[in-house]
Each structure stands twice: as structure tokens, then as C-alpha cells.
CSV table of C-alpha atoms in Angstrom, one decimal:
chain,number,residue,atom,x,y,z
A,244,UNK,CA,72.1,63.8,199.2
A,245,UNK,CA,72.9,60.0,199.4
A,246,UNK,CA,75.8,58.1,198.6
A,247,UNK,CA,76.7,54.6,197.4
A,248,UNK,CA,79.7,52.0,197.1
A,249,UNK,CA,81.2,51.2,193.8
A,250,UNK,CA,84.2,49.1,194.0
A,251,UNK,CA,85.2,49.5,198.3
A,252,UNK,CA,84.6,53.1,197.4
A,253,UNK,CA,82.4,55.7,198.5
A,254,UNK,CA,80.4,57.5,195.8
A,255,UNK,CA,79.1,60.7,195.8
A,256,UNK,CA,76.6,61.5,192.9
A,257,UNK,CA,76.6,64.7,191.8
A,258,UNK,CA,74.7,68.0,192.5
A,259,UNK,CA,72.1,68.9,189.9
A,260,UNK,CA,70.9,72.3,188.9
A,261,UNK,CA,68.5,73.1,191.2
A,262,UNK,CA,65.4,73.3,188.1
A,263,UNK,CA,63.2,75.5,190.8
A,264,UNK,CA,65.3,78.3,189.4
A,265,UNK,CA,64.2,78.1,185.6
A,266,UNK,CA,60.7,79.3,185.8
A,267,UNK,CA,61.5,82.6,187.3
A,268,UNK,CA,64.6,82.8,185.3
A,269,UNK,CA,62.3,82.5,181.9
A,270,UNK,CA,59.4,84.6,182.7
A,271,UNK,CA,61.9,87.6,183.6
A,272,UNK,CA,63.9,87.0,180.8
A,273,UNK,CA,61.0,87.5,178.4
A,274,UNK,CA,59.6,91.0,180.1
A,275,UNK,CA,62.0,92.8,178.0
A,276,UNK,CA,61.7,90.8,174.2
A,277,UNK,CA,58.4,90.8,174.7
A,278,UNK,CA,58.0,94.8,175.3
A,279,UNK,CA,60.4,95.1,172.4
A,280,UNK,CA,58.5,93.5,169.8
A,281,UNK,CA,55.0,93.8,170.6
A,282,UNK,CA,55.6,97.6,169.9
A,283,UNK,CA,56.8,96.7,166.5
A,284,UNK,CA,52.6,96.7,165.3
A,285,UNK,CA,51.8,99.3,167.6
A,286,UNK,CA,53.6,102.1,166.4
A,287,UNK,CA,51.3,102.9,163.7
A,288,UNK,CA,48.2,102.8,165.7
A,289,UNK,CA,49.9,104.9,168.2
A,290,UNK,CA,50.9,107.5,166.1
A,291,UNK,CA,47.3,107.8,164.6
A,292,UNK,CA,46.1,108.5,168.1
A,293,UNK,CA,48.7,110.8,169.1
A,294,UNK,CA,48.3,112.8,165.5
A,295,UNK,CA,52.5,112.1,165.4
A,296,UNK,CA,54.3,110.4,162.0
A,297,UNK,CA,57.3,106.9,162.6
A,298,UNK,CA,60.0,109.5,163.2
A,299,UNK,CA,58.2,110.2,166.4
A,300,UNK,CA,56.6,107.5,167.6
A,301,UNK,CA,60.4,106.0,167.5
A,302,UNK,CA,61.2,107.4,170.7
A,303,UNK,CA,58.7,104.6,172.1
A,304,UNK,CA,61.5,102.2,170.8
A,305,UNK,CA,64.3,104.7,171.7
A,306,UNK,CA,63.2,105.5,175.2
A,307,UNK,CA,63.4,101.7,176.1
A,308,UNK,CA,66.9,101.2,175.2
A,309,UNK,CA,68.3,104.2,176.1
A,310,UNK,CA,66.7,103.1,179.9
A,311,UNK,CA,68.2,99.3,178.9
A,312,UNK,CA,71.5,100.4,178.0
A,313,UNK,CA,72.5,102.0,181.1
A,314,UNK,CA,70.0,99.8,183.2
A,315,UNK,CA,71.8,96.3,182.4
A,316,UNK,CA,75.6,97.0,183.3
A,317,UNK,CA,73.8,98.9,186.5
A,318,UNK,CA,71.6,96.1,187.7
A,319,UNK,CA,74.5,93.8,186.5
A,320,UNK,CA,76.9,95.6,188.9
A,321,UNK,CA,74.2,95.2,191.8
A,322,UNK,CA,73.4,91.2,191.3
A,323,UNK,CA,77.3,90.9,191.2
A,324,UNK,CA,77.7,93.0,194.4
A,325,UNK,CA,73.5,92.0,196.3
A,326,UNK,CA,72.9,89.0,194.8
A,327,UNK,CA,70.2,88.3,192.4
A,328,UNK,CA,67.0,88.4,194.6
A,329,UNK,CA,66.2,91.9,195.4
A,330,UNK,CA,67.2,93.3,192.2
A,331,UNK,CA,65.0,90.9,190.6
A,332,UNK,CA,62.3,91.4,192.9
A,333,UNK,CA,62.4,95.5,192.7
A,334,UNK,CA,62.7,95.4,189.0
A,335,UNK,CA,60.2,93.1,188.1
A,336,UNK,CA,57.6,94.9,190.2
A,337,UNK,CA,58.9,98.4,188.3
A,338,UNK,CA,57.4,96.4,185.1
A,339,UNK,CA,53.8,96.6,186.6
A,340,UNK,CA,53.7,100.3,187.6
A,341,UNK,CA,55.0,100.9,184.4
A,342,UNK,CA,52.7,98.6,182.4
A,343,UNK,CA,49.8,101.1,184.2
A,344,UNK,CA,51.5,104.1,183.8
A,345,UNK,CA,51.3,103.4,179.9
A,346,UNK,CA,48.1,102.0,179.5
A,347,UNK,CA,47.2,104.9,181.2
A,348,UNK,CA,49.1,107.5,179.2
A,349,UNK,CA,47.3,110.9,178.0
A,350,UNK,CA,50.1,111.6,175.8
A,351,UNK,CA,53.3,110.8,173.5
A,352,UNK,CA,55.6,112.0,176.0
A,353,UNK,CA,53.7,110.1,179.3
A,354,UNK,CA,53.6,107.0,177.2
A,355,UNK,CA,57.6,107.4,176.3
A,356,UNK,CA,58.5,107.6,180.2
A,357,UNK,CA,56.6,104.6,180.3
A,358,UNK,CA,59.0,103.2,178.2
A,359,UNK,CA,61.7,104.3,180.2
A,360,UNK,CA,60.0,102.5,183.4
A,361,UNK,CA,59.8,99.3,181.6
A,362,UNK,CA,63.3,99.6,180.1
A,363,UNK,CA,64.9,99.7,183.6
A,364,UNK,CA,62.1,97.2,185.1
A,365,UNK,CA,63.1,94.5,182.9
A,366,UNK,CA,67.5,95.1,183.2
A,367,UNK,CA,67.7,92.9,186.3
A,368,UNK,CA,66.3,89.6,185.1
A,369,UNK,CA,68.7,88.6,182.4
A,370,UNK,CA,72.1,89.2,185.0
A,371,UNK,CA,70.5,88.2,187.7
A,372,UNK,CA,69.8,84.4,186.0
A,373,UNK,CA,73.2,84.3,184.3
A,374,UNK,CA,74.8,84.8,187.4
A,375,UNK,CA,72.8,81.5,189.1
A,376,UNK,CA,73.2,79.9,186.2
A,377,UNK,CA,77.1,80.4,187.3
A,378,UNK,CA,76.6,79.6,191.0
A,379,UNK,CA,74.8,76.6,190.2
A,380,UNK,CA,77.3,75.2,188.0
A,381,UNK,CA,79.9,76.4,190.0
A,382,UNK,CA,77.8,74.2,192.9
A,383,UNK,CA,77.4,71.4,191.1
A,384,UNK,CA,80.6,71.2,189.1
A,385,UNK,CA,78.6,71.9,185.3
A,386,UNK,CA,81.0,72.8,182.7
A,387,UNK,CA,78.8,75.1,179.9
A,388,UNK,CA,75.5,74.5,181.3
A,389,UNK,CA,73.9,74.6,177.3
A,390,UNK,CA,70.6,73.2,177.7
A,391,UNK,CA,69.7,75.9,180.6
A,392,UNK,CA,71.9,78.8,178.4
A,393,UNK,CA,69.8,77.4,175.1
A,394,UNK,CA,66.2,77.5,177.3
A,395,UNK,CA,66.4,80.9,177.9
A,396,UNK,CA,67.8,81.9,174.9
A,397,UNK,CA,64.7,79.6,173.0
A,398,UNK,CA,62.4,81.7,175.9
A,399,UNK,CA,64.0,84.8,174.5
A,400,UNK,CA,63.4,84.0,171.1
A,401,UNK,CA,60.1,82.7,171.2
A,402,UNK,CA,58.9,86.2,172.8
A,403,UNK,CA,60.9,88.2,170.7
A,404,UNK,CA,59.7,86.7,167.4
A,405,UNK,CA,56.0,85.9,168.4
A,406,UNK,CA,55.6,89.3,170.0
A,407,UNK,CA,54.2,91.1,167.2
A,408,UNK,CA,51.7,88.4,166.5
A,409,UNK,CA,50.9,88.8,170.2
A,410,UNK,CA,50.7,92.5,169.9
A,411,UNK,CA,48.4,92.0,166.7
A,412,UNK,CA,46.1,90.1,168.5
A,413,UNK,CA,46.0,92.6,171.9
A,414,UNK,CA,45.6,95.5,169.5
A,415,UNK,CA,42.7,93.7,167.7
A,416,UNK,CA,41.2,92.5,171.3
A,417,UNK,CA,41.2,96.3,172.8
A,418,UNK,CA,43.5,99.0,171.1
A,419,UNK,CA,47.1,99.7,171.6
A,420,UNK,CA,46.7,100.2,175.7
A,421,UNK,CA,46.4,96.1,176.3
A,422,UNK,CA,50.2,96.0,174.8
A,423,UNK,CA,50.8,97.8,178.2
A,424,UNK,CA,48.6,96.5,180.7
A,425,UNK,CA,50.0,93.1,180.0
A,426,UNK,CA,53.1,94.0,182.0
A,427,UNK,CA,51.1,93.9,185.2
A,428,UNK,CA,49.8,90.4,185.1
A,429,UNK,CA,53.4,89.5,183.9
A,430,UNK,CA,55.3,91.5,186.8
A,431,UNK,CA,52.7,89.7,189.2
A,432,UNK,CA,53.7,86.6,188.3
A,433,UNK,CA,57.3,87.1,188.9
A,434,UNK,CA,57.3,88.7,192.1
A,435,UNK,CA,55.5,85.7,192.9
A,436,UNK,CA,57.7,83.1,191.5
A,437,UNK,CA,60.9,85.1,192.6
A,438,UNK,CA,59.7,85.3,196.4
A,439,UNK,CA,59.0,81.6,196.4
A,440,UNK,CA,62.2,79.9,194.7
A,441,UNK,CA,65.1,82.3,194.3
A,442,UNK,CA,67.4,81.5,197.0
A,443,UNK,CA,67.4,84.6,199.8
A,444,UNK,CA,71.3,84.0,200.5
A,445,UNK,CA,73.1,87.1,200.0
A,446,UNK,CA,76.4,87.2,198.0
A,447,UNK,CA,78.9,89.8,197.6
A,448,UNK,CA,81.8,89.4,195.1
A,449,UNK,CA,83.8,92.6,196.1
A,450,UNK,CA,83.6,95.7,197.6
A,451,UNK,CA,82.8,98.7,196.3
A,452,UNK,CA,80.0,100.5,195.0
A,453,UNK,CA,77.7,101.9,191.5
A,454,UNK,CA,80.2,104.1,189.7
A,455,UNK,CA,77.7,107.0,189.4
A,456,UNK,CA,80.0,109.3,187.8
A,457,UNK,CA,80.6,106.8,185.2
A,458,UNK,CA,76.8,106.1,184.5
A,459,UNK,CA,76.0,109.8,183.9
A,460,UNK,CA,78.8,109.8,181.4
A,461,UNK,CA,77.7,106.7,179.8
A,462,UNK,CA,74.1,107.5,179.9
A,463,UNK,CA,75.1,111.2,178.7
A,464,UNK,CA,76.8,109.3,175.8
A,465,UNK,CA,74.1,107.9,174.3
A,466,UNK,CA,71.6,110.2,175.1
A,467,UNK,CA,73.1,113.3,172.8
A,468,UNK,CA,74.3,111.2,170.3
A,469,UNK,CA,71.1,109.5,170.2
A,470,UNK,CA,69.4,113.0,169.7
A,471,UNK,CA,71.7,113.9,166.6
A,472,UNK,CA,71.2,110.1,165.0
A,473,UNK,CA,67.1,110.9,165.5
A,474,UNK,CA,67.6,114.2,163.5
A,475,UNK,CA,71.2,114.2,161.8
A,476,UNK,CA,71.5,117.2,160.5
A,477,UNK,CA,74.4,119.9,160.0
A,478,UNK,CA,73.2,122.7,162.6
A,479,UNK,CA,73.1,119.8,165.4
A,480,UNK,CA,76.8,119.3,164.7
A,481,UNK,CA,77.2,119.8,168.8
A,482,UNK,CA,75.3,117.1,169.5
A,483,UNK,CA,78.2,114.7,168.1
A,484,UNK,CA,81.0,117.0,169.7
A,485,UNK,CA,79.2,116.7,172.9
A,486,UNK,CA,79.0,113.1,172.7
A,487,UNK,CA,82.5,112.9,171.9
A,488,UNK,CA,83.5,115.1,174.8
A,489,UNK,CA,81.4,112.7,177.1
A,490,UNK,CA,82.7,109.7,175.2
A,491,UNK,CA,86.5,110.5,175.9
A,492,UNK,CA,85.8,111.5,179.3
A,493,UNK,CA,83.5,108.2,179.9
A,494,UNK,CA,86.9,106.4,179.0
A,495,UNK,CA,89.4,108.7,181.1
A,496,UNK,CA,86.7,108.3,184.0
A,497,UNK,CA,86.7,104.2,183.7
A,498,UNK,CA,90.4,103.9,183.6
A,499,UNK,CA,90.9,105.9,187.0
A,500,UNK,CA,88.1,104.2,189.4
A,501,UNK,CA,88.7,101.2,191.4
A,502,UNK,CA,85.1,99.7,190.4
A,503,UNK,CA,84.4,101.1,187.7
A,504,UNK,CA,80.9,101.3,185.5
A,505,UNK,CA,81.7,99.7,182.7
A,506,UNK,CA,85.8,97.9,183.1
A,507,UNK,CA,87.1,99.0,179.9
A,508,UNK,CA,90.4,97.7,181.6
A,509,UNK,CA,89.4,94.2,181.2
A,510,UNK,CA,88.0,94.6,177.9
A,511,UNK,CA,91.1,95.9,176.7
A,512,UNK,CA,93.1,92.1,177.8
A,513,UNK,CA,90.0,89.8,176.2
A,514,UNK,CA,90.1,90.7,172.7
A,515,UNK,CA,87.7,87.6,172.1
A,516,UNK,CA,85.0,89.3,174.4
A,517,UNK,CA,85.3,92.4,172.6
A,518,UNK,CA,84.5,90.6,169.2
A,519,UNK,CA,81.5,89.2,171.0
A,520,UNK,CA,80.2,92.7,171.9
A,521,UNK,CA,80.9,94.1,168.4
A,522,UNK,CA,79.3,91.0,167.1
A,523,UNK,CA,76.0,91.4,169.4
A,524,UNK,CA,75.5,95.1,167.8
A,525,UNK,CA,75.5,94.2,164.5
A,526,UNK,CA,73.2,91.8,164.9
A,527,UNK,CA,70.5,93.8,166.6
A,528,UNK,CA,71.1,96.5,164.4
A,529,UNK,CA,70.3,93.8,161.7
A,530,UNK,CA,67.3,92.4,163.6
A,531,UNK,CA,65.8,95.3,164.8
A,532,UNK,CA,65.9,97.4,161.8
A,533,UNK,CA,63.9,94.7,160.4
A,534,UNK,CA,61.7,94.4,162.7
A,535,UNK,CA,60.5,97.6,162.7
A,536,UNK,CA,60.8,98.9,159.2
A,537,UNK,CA,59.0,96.0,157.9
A,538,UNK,CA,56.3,95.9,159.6
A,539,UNK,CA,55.3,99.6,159.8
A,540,UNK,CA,56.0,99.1,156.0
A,541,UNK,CA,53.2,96.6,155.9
A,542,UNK,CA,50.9,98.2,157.8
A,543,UNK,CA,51.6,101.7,156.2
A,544,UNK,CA,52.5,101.0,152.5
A,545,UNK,CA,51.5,97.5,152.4
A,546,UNK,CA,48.0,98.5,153.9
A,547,UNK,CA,47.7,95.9,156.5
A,548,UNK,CA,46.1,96.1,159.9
A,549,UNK,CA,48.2,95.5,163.2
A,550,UNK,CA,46.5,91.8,163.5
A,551,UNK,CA,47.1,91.2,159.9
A,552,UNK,CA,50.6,92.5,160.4
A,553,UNK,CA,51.6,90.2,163.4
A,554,UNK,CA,50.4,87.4,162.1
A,555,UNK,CA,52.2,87.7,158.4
A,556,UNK,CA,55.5,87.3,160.9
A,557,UNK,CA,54.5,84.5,162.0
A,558,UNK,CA,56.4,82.5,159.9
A,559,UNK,CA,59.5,84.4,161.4
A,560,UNK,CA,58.4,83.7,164.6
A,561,UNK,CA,58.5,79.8,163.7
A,562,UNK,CA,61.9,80.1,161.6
A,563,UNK,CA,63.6,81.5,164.7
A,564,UNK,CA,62.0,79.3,167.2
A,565,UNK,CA,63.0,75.8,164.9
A,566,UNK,CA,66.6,77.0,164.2
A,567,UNK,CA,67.3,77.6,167.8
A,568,UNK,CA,66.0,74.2,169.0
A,569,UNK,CA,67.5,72.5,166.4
A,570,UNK,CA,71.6,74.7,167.5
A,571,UNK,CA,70.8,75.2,171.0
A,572,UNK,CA,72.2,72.0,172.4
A,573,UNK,CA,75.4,72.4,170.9
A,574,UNK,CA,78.2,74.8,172.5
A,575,UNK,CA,79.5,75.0,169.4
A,576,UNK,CA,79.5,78.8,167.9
A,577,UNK,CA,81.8,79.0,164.8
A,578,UNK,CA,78.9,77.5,162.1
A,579,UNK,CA,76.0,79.7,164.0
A,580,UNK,CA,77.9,83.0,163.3
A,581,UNK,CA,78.7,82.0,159.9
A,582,UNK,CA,74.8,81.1,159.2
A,583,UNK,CA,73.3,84.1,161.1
A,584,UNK,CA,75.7,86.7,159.0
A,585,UNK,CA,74.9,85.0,155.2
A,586,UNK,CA,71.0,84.8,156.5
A,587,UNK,CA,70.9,88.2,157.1
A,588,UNK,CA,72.4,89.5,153.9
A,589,UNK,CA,70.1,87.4,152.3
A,590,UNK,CA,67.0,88.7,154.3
A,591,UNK,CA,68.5,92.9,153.3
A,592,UNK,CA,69.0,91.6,150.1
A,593,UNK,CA,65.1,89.8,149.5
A,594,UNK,CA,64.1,93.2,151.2
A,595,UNK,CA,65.3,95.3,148.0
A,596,UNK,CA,62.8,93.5,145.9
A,597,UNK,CA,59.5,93.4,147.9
A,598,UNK,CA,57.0,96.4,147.1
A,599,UNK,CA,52.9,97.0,147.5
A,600,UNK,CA,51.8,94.5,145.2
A,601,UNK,CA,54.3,91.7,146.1
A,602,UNK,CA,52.2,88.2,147.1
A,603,UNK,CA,51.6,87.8,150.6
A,604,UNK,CA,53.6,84.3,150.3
A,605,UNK,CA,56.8,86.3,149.3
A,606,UNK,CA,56.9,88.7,152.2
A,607,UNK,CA,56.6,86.0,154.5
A,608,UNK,CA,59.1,83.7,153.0
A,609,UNK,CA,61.2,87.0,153.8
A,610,UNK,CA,60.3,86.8,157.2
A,611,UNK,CA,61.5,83.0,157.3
A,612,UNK,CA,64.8,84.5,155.9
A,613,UNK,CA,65.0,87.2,158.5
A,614,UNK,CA,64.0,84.8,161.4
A,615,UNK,CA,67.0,82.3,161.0
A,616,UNK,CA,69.7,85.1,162.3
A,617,UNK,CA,67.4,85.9,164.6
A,618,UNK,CA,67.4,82.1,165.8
A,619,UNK,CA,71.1,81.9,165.9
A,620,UNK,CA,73.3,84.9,166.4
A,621,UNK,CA,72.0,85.5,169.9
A,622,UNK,CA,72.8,81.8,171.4
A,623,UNK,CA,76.3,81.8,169.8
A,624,UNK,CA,77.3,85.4,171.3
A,625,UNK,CA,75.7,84.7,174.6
A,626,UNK,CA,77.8,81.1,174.7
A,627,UNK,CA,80.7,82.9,173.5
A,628,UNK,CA,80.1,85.1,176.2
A,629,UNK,CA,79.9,82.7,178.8
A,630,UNK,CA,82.9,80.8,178.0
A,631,UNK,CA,84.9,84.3,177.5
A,632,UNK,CA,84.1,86.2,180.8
A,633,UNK,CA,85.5,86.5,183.9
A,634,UNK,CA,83.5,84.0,186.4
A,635,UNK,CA,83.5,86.9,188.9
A,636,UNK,CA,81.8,89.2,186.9
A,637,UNK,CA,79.4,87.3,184.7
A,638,UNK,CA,76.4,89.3,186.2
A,639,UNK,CA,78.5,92.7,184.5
A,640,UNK,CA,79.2,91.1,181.5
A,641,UNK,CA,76.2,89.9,181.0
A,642,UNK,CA,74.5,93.0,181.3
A,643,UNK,CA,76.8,94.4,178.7
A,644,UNK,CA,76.0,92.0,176.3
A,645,UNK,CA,72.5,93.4,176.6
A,646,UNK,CA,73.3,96.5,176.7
A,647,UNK,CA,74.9,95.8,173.2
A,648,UNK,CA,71.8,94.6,172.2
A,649,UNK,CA,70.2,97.7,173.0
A,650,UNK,CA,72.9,100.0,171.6
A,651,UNK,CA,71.6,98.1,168.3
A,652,UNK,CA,68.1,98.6,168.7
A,653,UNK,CA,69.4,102.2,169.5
A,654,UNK,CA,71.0,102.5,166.1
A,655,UNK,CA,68.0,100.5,164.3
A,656,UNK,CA,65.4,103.0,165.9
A,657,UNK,CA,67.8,106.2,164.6
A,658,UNK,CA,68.1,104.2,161.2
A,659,UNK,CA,64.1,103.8,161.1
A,660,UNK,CA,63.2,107.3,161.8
A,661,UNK,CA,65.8,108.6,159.4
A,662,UNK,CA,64.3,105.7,156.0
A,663,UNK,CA,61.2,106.9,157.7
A,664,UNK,CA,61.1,110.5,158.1
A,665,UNK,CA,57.8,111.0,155.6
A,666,UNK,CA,55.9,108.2,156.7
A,667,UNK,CA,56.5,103.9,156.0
A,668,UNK,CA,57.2,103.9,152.2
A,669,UNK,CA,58.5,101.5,149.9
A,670,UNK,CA,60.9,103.8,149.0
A,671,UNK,CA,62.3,104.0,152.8
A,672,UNK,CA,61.8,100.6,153.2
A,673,UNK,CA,64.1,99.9,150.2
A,674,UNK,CA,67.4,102.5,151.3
A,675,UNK,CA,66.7,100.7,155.0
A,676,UNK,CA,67.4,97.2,152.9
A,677,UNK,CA,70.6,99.1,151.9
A,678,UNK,CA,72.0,99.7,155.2
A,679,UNK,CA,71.4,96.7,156.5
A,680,UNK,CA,73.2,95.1,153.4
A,681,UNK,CA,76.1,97.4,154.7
A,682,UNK,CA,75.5,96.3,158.4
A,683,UNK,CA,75.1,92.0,157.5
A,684,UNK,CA,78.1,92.5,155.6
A,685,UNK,CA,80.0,94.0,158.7
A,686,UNK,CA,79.2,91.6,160.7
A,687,UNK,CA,80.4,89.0,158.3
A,688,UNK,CA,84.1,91.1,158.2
A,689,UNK,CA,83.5,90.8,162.2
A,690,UNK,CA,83.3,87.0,162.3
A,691,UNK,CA,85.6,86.2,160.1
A,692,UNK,CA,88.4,88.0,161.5
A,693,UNK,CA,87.6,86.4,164.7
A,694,UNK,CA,85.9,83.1,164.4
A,695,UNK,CA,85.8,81.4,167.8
A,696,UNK,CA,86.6,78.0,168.2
């Protein structure tokens, strides 16, 4: 790096983030929004070839965030403890034996471990790039590095939202199996892109190790609540006592170990952080329950094929994508939060009202209402997130921010099957609108009782 004199005095001019980083940083981001949403038009062709109704086929959405859920603060834990490289490396290729596995699948069950592959294959990229996105500004003395942090979440956002038009058009091209074999071109390109610019030094920030008795509490958590939530009904009441059983002994567990899973100790000094996680779910509840219900509505109910489908979000798609280029570049999070909340109620509320002979214009100005909190709740929570951490574990609490996510794609898929039980009706479609006027409205309560600066 060269220098020059200013004044008698030597300058140094500073370090600049080292852009090599950002192409493998956004094409592993997207592995994951873009397996999430592409599904969104599959379901309904998958469940016609499998003979199976929505509340089955939702285990395709549930398996993937189950695996996400315990896969982020996991792989989190790793990149803080390996570095980001090999997890990145290993996971990514994970996305393109999986990718196979399900375009290859004879069954529902096959196809829903498939799921589970992908879910773990794509919970390394998003800690592994927030933790160079901290080394590098740590390196080259950045404050809030927002045009990288709004990049990826624009990268995020683009795939999410475009993904069931994507999925429309591979579904249209070949059947469902394409939405599957895309994963191994994708996992292809970034080994590739990994093993040429992701720097091989290694990094430890502690000792210690993975907290496996902590992850099989955690994952045995979720997975028996998450079979009540998919059928709630009275003679499963052990379900919820076993989860509860878990649950408290997830927290005794977490409070004891040295390096634990999930640091529940530090949660319970950063009240802000806390609000950010609580935030996050509500959110994805919100988005995904969308998501899914409304389009298995329109290709159900509405009567619309899986191409016709994706492409009526499109104006979503382009609603999220504009607001989030417009917010990205500003830190700022208090207006964002406000916005995404009111947008969302809005979008429950316009859902009451659609039915099978509502103009296509309508449902897609709906979709323009649902795509704005889509556009904005994720940047401000993953800024607050940044600014709110602890330095030395951003690659943990980054991955618990996902995993948030994916507890509310968990609860949206549980929500979906339950509106959904008899196939994609109106009338399912309209109590879904109800909860997630109950859900917008809680996270509302959530903002305003802790709006960050």
C-alpha cells in the first residue's frame, strides 16, 4: 500500500474492503432464499405427483428449517471457532448432493431429507460472510459497513422475492425436479469462487468446542413441538409437555456450559438484541405465511398454473427489490421497522378481501403490499444486529438471527397446514389473513416498545 506527504506528514490511506470477497459472499447467501421460495409454486405440483394434500407437502418447507434452525447457530459456532473457509466450502458442496438427491427422489419422504440436506448445506454461507464482513472492517477501520450489509441483504431479497417466478418458469421448462437440480450448478459455482478468493487463514476466537448436548436439546425442541403445531390436537397434548421438558432443560443446560450452543447468558444482558430476535420472527412468520398460503391459494382456488402463479408475484418481487435499494444505504432502522409492521397489516388486511373472482390486478397490487415488509424488516434487524452484538461472536449471532428466521418459517409452515388442512381454499386463505392480522400487529407492540435509535 503506498503512502504520501500532506503537510511534513506522512499519510497512510486507508485499507479498503477487499471486494474479491463479495461475489462468493452473495452467491452463498442466496442458496438458502432461493430454496425457500422457489418451493412456494411447487408444492401443489408435488403433491399431485406424490397423491399427498398442503398439510403434507408442508414438511418440504418444515424439513428445511427445522435443518436451518439448528444448522445456523452450529455452523455459526464453527466460522467463529475455523474460520469461514471450510465451513463454507463443505456446506456449499452439501447443496449439490442434495440438489441430486431431490431431483432424484422416488418419494415424499426421500424428497423431505432432501430438504433437510439443503437446509444444513446452505447454514454456513450467511455466518461465514458476516464474520468477514467483521474482519474486514475491523482491518480496514469501517464503522457499519452498509453498502456491503445492504448488498447482501438486496442479494437476499432479490432471490427470495423472484424465486417463485423462477420456480414458475423451471416448473414450466421440465416439472418440479429442475427446482432441485439447480442446486448443483449453484453449489458448483461456489466451491469454485470460495477456493479462489476466500482467504485460507485460519482464525480461532476461543477455545472450546460444539455444545452437542445443547444441540440435541435445541433440535429436540423444535422438532416435537413442531409435530404438535403440524397436527394440534388434544390427544398429542405430550408433544407440548415434551417440548417443554426439553425447552427448560435446553435452558438449565446453556446456563451450566462454558461454550455453550446457544449463550442465553448474553442474551439475558442485551435486551436490544433480544428485541431484534423477537422482531426477526414475527416478521418471517408474516412473510412466510404469505408466501405460501397465497400462492397455493392461487394455484388451488384461484386456478392458476405454477408459471402463471410465479409470475403474478412478480410485482412483489419488484416492490421488495425497489424499497430495499431505495433504505439500504442508510443505517438508520427506526422508520424501516415502523414501515415494514403498518405494510404488513395492510397486506393481512387486503388478504381478507381477495376471493376466486377478484381481478388479477388486485391480487397483485396485494403482492406489492406484501413485498414492501419484505424489502425492509430484514435490513433493519440484520443492521440492528450488527450494531448490537458482541464483535467476537458475530458469526453466532448471526446465525441466530437466521435461525429466527427459520423459527418463523417454522411457525408459517405449522400455520399453513393448519388454514390448509382440506386443501388451498378461500376460506383458509381468509382465517390465514386473520392470524397474520394478529402476528403484524405483534410486531408493531414489539417495535414500539423498543424502537432503536
Amino acid at each position: 500500500m503506498s503512502s504520501h506527504v500532506h503537510g511534513g506528514l506522512e499519510v497512510t490511506p486507508p485499507e479498503r474492503f477487499d471486494r474479491r470477497l463479495i461475489a462468493p459472499m452473495l452467491v452463498g447467501s442466496i442458496l438458502n432464499p432461493i430454496n425457500s421460495s422457489m418451493l412456494a409454486v411447487a408444492l401443489i405440483p408435488i403433491g399431485a405427483a406424490f397423491g399427498v394434500p398442503p398439510s403434507q407437502t408442508a414438511w418440504l418447507v418444515t424439513g428445511l428449517y427445522l435443518a436451518t434452525a439448528v444448522g445456523q447457530p452450529v455452523m455459526g459456532r464453527l466460522v467463529d471457532l475455523f474460520g469461514p473457509r471450510p465451513l463454507y466450502l463443505i456446506a456449499t458442496s452439501l447443496v449439490g448432493v442434495a440438489g441430486l438427491l431431490g431431483a432424484l427422489a422416488p418419494n415424499l419422504g426421500v424428497l423431505v431429507a432432501s430438504r433437510v440436506l439443503l437446509g444444513l448445506g446452505t447454514s454456513a454461507a450467511y455466518p461465514a460472510s458476516m464474520s468477514l464482513i467483521r474482519s474486514e472492517a475491523d482491518r480496514t477501520g469501517m464503522d457499519t459497513p452498509a453498502a456491503i450489509l445492504s448488498s447482501l441483504s438486496i442479494a437476499n431479497q432479490v432471490i427470495a422475492v423472484i424465486g417463485p417466478t423462477l420456480g414458475g418458469l423451471l416448473i414450466g421448462l421440465g416439472g418440479w425436479h429442475l427446482i432441485f437440480t439447480i442446486n448443483v450448478p449453484l453449489s458448483v459455482i461456489c466451491v469454485v469462487l470460495g477456493s479462489l478468493w476466500l482467504p485460507r487463514r485460519a482464525r480461532s476466537r476461543g477455545a472450546g468446542g460444539l455444545d452437542y448436548v445443547g444441540i440435541v436439546l435445541f433440535t429436540g425442541t423444535l422438532v416435537s413441538l413442531m409435530f404438535f403445531l403440524m397436527q394440534p390436537r388434544v390427544s398429542h397434548w405430550y408433544l407440548v409437555v415434551l417440548a417443554v421438558a426439553l425447552g427448560v432443560a435446553f435452558v438449565i443446560a446453556q446456563l451450566r456450559v462454558v461454550e455453550p450452543f446457544i449463550d442465553l447468558r448474553v442474551l439475558g444482558g442485551n435486551r436490544p438484541l433480544i428485541m431484534t430476535y423477537t422482531r426477526q420472527v414475527l416478521a418471517y412468520v408474516g412473510a412466510y405465511s404469505f408466501l405460501y398460503g397465497f400462492t397455493q391459494w392461487l394455484e388451488e382456488a384461484r386456478g392458476l398454473g405454477a408459471s402463471a402463479a410465479g409470475l403474478l408475484l412478480l410485482p412483489l418481487s419488484l416492490a421488495a427489490v425497489v424499497i430495499t435499494a431505495l433504505t439500504g444505504r442508510r443505517a438508520a432502522i427506526r422508520g424501516k421497522l415502523v414501515a415494514g409492521g403498518l405494510f404488513l397489516l395492510l397486506a393481512a388486511a387486503a388478504q381478507l378481501f381477495v376471493g376466486t373472482s377478484t381481478p388479477i390486478w388486485v391480487l397483485a397490487l396485494v403482492g406489492v403490499i406484501a413485498g414492501v415488509p419484505q424489502g425492509l424488516n430484514n435490513l433493519a434487524n440484520q443492521t440492528a444486529l450488527y450494531q448490537q452484538a458482541d464483535p467476537a461472536r458475530i458469526g453466532s449471532s448471526a446465525g441466530l438471527l437466521r435461525t429466527c428466521v427459520y423459527v418463523g418459517a417454522l411457525i408459517s409452515a405449522a400455520a399453513n397446514a393448519h388454514f390448509f388442512q382440506y386443501g388451498a381454499t378461500t376460506a383458509g386463505l381468509h382465517d390465514l389473513a386473520i392470524f397474520l392480522l394478529v402476528v403484524a400487529g405483534l410486531l408493531l407492540l414489539v417495535t414500539f416498545l423498543d424502537l432503536p435509535e
